[in-house]
Amino acid sequence: MKKLKLGIIGSGIAVKELHLPALRTLDTLYEVKAISSRNMDHAISLANECGSDVVAFDDPSKMKDIDVVDIAIPVNLNYDMIKIAFEKGWDVICEKPIAENTQSARKILELHEKYPQRILYIAESHRHDPAIKIIKDHLSEIGEVAFFDYKLVLPTKDSKYAKTEWRKHPAHVGGFLSDGGVHHVAFLNAIFGKYLSVGGFAKQISDFTDAYDTMIMSIKYENGFGTYSVTYAPNYGENEFSIYGSLGTLKMKNSKVTVVKDDNIKEYPVPPANFFAEEFKDFYNCVVKRQKPVLGDPYLAFTDLEMIEKVIK
């Protein structure tokens, strides 16, 4: 099995705590060869952690002897890094959101059209959630969909992510609402398909970022409609996803999907999965087989961002 030589652009939390642990489980697929960061000390430290033969750079264009790059940096820098990678002949896996707003995202899509031979995979980890298949497999059991309700309360104030400067003073639209929200709408879109229209409200009730932190989105799909509600401000609350149908209900909560029809209750546990390992495996197959990404399709990533931007604007 061919190993892909990987260069990593970025040295922040996502790389250290999400990407590298996943890549260590895939050492038959990838070999980390280079780390690039604007902070050379950070690049050197991370390169040393990865192995004695991993080279540190403060300029990604200087990286050598690699096949693919993993981009995990402040989202407003994605375009420039993807452009460097394409010019160097590297395939790209890039952390979500695809860009800081849809205007920049369109530029990335246009750039990709100029390099059709390159693979561009937007790493939307939640499309690899095994709950999606369980829900879709049992959705017909509750009859015609009346509406859905996706409610998330995500305490963020004391999280390490909220303390990063680029998230405290975000250049990306809506701050956490797009940074985290693309996960949630990607999950919904994977279940219901392409959205027809969105509307909603957003506001800020916290004091730890310069952006909105609370949103209610109404979404219409071809086969139903419903609401996605999220807040990053409170420090308490429950998360639940419910679909109400003509014959019963389907709910997901605490890693379990429950289907209720009359007095009949069926429960399906959602198996644990490393979403990040799954996306890196999928990216590997796309690169080796020279196939366009499906779960990492940049046009899907554009749609995820577009939905949130429409509500915020």
Short mmCIF file of N, CA and C in Angstrom, two decimals, residues 73-144:
data_model
loop_
_atom_site.label_atom_id
_atom_site.label_comp_id
_atom_site.label_asym_id
_atom_site.label_seq_id
_atom_site.Cartn_x
_atom_site.Cartn_y
_atom_site.Cartn_z
N ILE A 73 -5.71 26.00 9.75
CA ILE A 73 -5.26 27.34 10.12
C ILE A 73 -6.49 28.24 10.30
N PRO A 74 -6.32 29.47 10.77
CA PRO A 74 -7.47 30.39 10.77
C PRO A 74 -8.13 30.43 9.39
N VAL A 75 -9.44 30.30 9.37
CA VAL A 75 -10.17 30.00 8.15
C VAL A 75 -10.00 31.07 7.07
N ASN A 76 -9.76 32.32 7.46
CA ASN A 76 -9.61 33.37 6.46
C ASN A 76 -8.31 33.26 5.66
N LEU A 77 -7.42 32.33 6.05
CA LEU A 77 -6.17 32.12 5.32
C LEU A 77 -6.25 30.94 4.35
N ASN A 78 -7.38 30.27 4.31
CA ASN A 78 -7.49 29.04 3.51
C ASN A 78 -7.17 29.27 2.04
N TYR A 79 -7.70 30.33 1.45
CA TYR A 79 -7.51 30.55 0.01
C TYR A 79 -6.03 30.59 -0.35
N ASP A 80 -5.26 31.39 0.39
CA ASP A 80 -3.84 31.56 0.06
C ASP A 80 -3.09 30.24 0.17
N MET A 81 -3.41 29.44 1.20
CA MET A 81 -2.70 28.18 1.39
C MET A 81 -3.10 27.15 0.33
N ILE A 82 -4.38 27.12 -0.02
CA ILE A 82 -4.82 26.20 -1.07
C ILE A 82 -4.17 26.56 -2.40
N LYS A 83 -4.06 27.86 -2.66
CA LYS A 83 -3.42 28.31 -3.90
C LYS A 83 -1.96 27.86 -3.97
N ILE A 84 -1.24 28.02 -2.87
CA ILE A 84 0.16 27.55 -2.83
C ILE A 84 0.22 26.06 -3.11
N ALA A 85 -0.67 25.30 -2.47
CA ALA A 85 -0.65 23.85 -2.64
C ALA A 85 -0.92 23.45 -4.08
N PHE A 86 -1.92 24.06 -4.70
CA PHE A 86 -2.24 23.72 -6.08
C PHE A 86 -1.08 24.06 -7.01
N GLU A 87 -0.47 25.21 -6.78
CA GLU A 87 0.66 25.62 -7.62
C GLU A 87 1.84 24.67 -7.47
N LYS A 88 1.97 24.06 -6.31
CA LYS A 88 3.05 23.11 -6.05
C LYS A 88 2.70 21.70 -6.53
N GLY A 89 1.44 21.50 -6.94
CA GLY A 89 1.04 20.17 -7.40
C GLY A 89 0.61 19.24 -6.30
N TRP A 90 0.20 19.79 -5.15
CA TRP A 90 -0.21 18.98 -4.01
C TRP A 90 -1.73 18.87 -3.94
N ASP A 91 -2.22 17.71 -3.57
CA ASP A 91 -3.63 17.56 -3.23
C ASP A 91 -3.85 18.07 -1.81
N VAL A 92 -5.10 18.47 -1.51
CA VAL A 92 -5.38 19.22 -0.28
C VAL A 92 -6.54 18.61 0.50
N ILE A 93 -6.32 18.44 1.80
CA ILE A 93 -7.42 18.27 2.75
C ILE A 93 -7.39 19.49 3.65
N CYS A 94 -8.51 20.19 3.76
CA CYS A 94 -8.54 21.48 4.44
C CYS A 94 -9.67 21.49 5.47
N GLU A 95 -9.35 21.94 6.68
CA GLU A 95 -10.36 22.02 7.72
C GLU A 95 -11.50 22.94 7.31
N LYS A 96 -12.69 22.59 7.81
CA LYS A 96 -13.87 23.42 7.62
C LYS A 96 -13.78 24.67 8.51
N PRO A 97 -14.62 25.70 8.30
CA PRO A 97 -15.42 25.94 7.10
C PRO A 97 -14.52 26.16 5.88
N ILE A 98 -15.08 26.06 4.71
CA ILE A 98 -14.28 26.22 3.50
C ILE A 98 -13.62 27.59 3.43
N ALA A 99 -14.27 28.62 3.99
CA ALA A 99 -13.73 29.99 3.96
C ALA A 99 -14.43 30.81 5.02
N GLU A 100 -14.02 32.07 5.15
CA GLU A 100 -14.62 32.93 6.17
C GLU A 100 -15.99 33.45 5.78
N ASN A 101 -16.31 33.44 4.49
CA ASN A 101 -17.63 33.84 4.01
C ASN A 101 -17.82 33.27 2.61
N THR A 102 -19.02 33.39 2.07
CA THR A 102 -19.28 32.78 0.77
C THR A 102 -18.55 33.48 -0.36
N GLN A 103 -18.25 34.75 -0.21
CA GLN A 103 -17.48 35.45 -1.26
C GLN A 103 -16.10 34.81 -1.41
N SER A 104 -15.43 34.57 -0.30
CA SER A 104 -14.12 33.92 -0.35
C SER A 104 -14.25 32.46 -0.77
N ALA A 105 -15.34 31.82 -0.34
CA ALA A 105 -15.55 30.42 -0.72
C ALA A 105 -15.70 30.27 -2.23
N ARG A 106 -16.37 31.22 -2.85
CA ARG A 106 -16.51 31.18 -4.31
C ARG A 106 -15.14 31.29 -4.98
N LYS A 107 -14.27 32.11 -4.42
CA LYS A 107 -12.92 32.24 -4.97
C LYS A 107 -12.17 30.91 -4.90
N ILE A 108 -12.37 30.17 -3.80
CA ILE A 108 -11.72 28.87 -3.67
C ILE A 108 -12.28 27.89 -4.71
N LEU A 109 -13.58 27.91 -4.91
CA LEU A 109 -14.17 27.03 -5.93
C LEU A 109 -13.67 27.40 -7.33
N GLU A 110 -13.55 28.69 -7.60
CA GLU A 110 -13.02 29.13 -8.90
C GLU A 110 -11.57 28.72 -9.05
N LEU A 111 -10.80 28.81 -7.97
CA LEU A 111 -9.40 28.38 -8.00
C LEU A 111 -9.31 26.89 -8.31
N HIS A 112 -10.19 26.12 -7.67
CA HIS A 112 -10.18 24.68 -7.89
C HIS A 112 -10.51 24.34 -9.35
N GLU A 113 -11.40 25.12 -9.97
CA GLU A 113 -11.75 24.89 -11.37
C GLU A 113 -10.56 25.11 -12.30
N LYS A 114 -9.60 25.93 -11.86
CA LYS A 114 -8.39 26.16 -12.65
C LYS A 114 -7.40 25.01 -12.51
N TYR A 115 -7.58 24.21 -11.46
CA TYR A 115 -6.70 23.06 -11.21
C TYR A 115 -7.55 21.81 -11.06
N PRO A 116 -8.28 21.41 -12.10
CA PRO A 116 -9.20 20.27 -11.97
C PRO A 116 -8.51 18.95 -11.68
N GLN A 117 -7.20 18.88 -11.94
CA GLN A 117 -6.48 17.64 -11.69
C GLN A 117 -6.17 17.44 -10.20
N ARG A 118 -6.32 18.49 -9.41
CA ARG A 118 -6.02 18.41 -7.98
C ARG A 118 -7.26 17.99 -7.19
N ILE A 119 -7.02 17.25 -6.10
CA ILE A 119 -8.08 16.88 -5.17
C ILE A 119 -8.18 17.96 -4.10
N LEU A 120 -9.38 18.48 -3.91
CA LEU A 120 -9.65 19.40 -2.81
C LEU A 120 -10.72 18.77 -1.94
N TYR A 121 -10.36 18.44 -0.72
CA TYR A 121 -11.25 17.76 0.22
C TYR A 121 -11.44 18.66 1.42
N ILE A 122 -12.68 19.13 1.63
CA ILE A 122 -12.97 19.94 2.82
C ILE A 122 -13.35 18.98 3.95
N ALA A 123 -12.60 19.05 5.03
CA ALA A 123 -12.70 18.06 6.10
C ALA A 123 -13.87 18.36 7.03
N GLU A 124 -15.06 18.04 6.56
CA GLU A 124 -16.25 18.16 7.39
C GLU A 124 -16.47 16.83 8.11
N SER A 125 -15.97 16.77 9.33
CA SER A 125 -15.93 15.50 10.06
C SER A 125 -17.31 14.92 10.34
N HIS A 126 -18.33 15.76 10.50
CA HIS A 126 -19.64 15.25 10.90
C HIS A 126 -20.36 14.50 9.79
N ARG A 127 -19.89 14.59 8.57
CA ARG A 127 -20.48 13.76 7.52
C ARG A 127 -20.09 12.29 7.70
N HIS A 128 -19.14 12.04 8.59
CA HIS A 128 -18.70 10.68 8.86
C HIS A 128 -19.34 10.12 10.12
N ASP A 129 -20.34 10.80 10.64
CA ASP A 129 -21.03 10.35 11.84
C ASP A 129 -21.87 9.12 11.50
N PRO A 130 -21.64 7.97 12.17
CA PRO A 130 -22.42 6.76 11.87
C PRO A 130 -23.91 6.91 12.19
N ALA A 131 -24.27 7.92 12.99
CA ALA A 131 -25.69 8.16 13.29
C ALA A 131 -26.47 8.49 12.03
N ILE A 132 -25.82 9.09 11.04
CA ILE A 132 -26.51 9.49 9.81
C ILE A 132 -27.11 8.27 9.12
N LYS A 133 -26.33 7.22 8.99
CA LYS A 133 -26.82 6.01 8.31
C LYS A 133 -27.95 5.36 9.11
N ILE A 134 -27.80 5.32 10.44
CA ILE A 134 -28.85 4.72 11.27
C ILE A 134 -30.16 5.49 11.10
N ILE A 135 -30.08 6.81 11.14
CA ILE A 135 -31.28 7.63 10.98
C ILE A 135 -31.92 7.42 9.62
N LYS A 136 -31.12 7.45 8.56
CA LYS A 136 -31.66 7.29 7.21
C LYS A 136 -32.24 5.89 7.01
N ASP A 137 -31.62 4.89 7.62
CA ASP A 137 -32.12 3.52 7.48
C ASP A 137 -33.50 3.33 8.12
N HIS A 138 -33.81 4.12 9.13
CA HIS A 138 -35.05 3.92 9.88
C HIS A 138 -36.04 5.08 9.72
N LEU A 139 -35.70 6.06 8.90
CA LEU A 139 -36.55 7.23 8.77
C LEU A 139 -37.92 6.89 8.18
N SER A 140 -37.95 5.95 7.24
CA SER A 140 -39.23 5.61 6.60
C SER A 140 -40.21 4.97 7.58
N GLU A 141 -39.71 4.46 8.69
CA GLU A 141 -40.58 3.79 9.66
C GLU A 141 -41.54 4.76 10.34
N ILE A 142 -41.22 6.05 10.35
CA ILE A 142 -42.11 7.01 11.02
C ILE A 142 -43.02 7.73 10.03
N GLY A 143 -43.07 7.22 8.80
CA GLY A 143 -43.98 7.78 7.80
C GLY A 143 -43.48 9.07 7.19
N GLU A 144 -44.40 9.88 6.71
CA GLU A 144 -44.04 11.16 6.10
C GLU A 144 -43.54 12.12 7.17
#
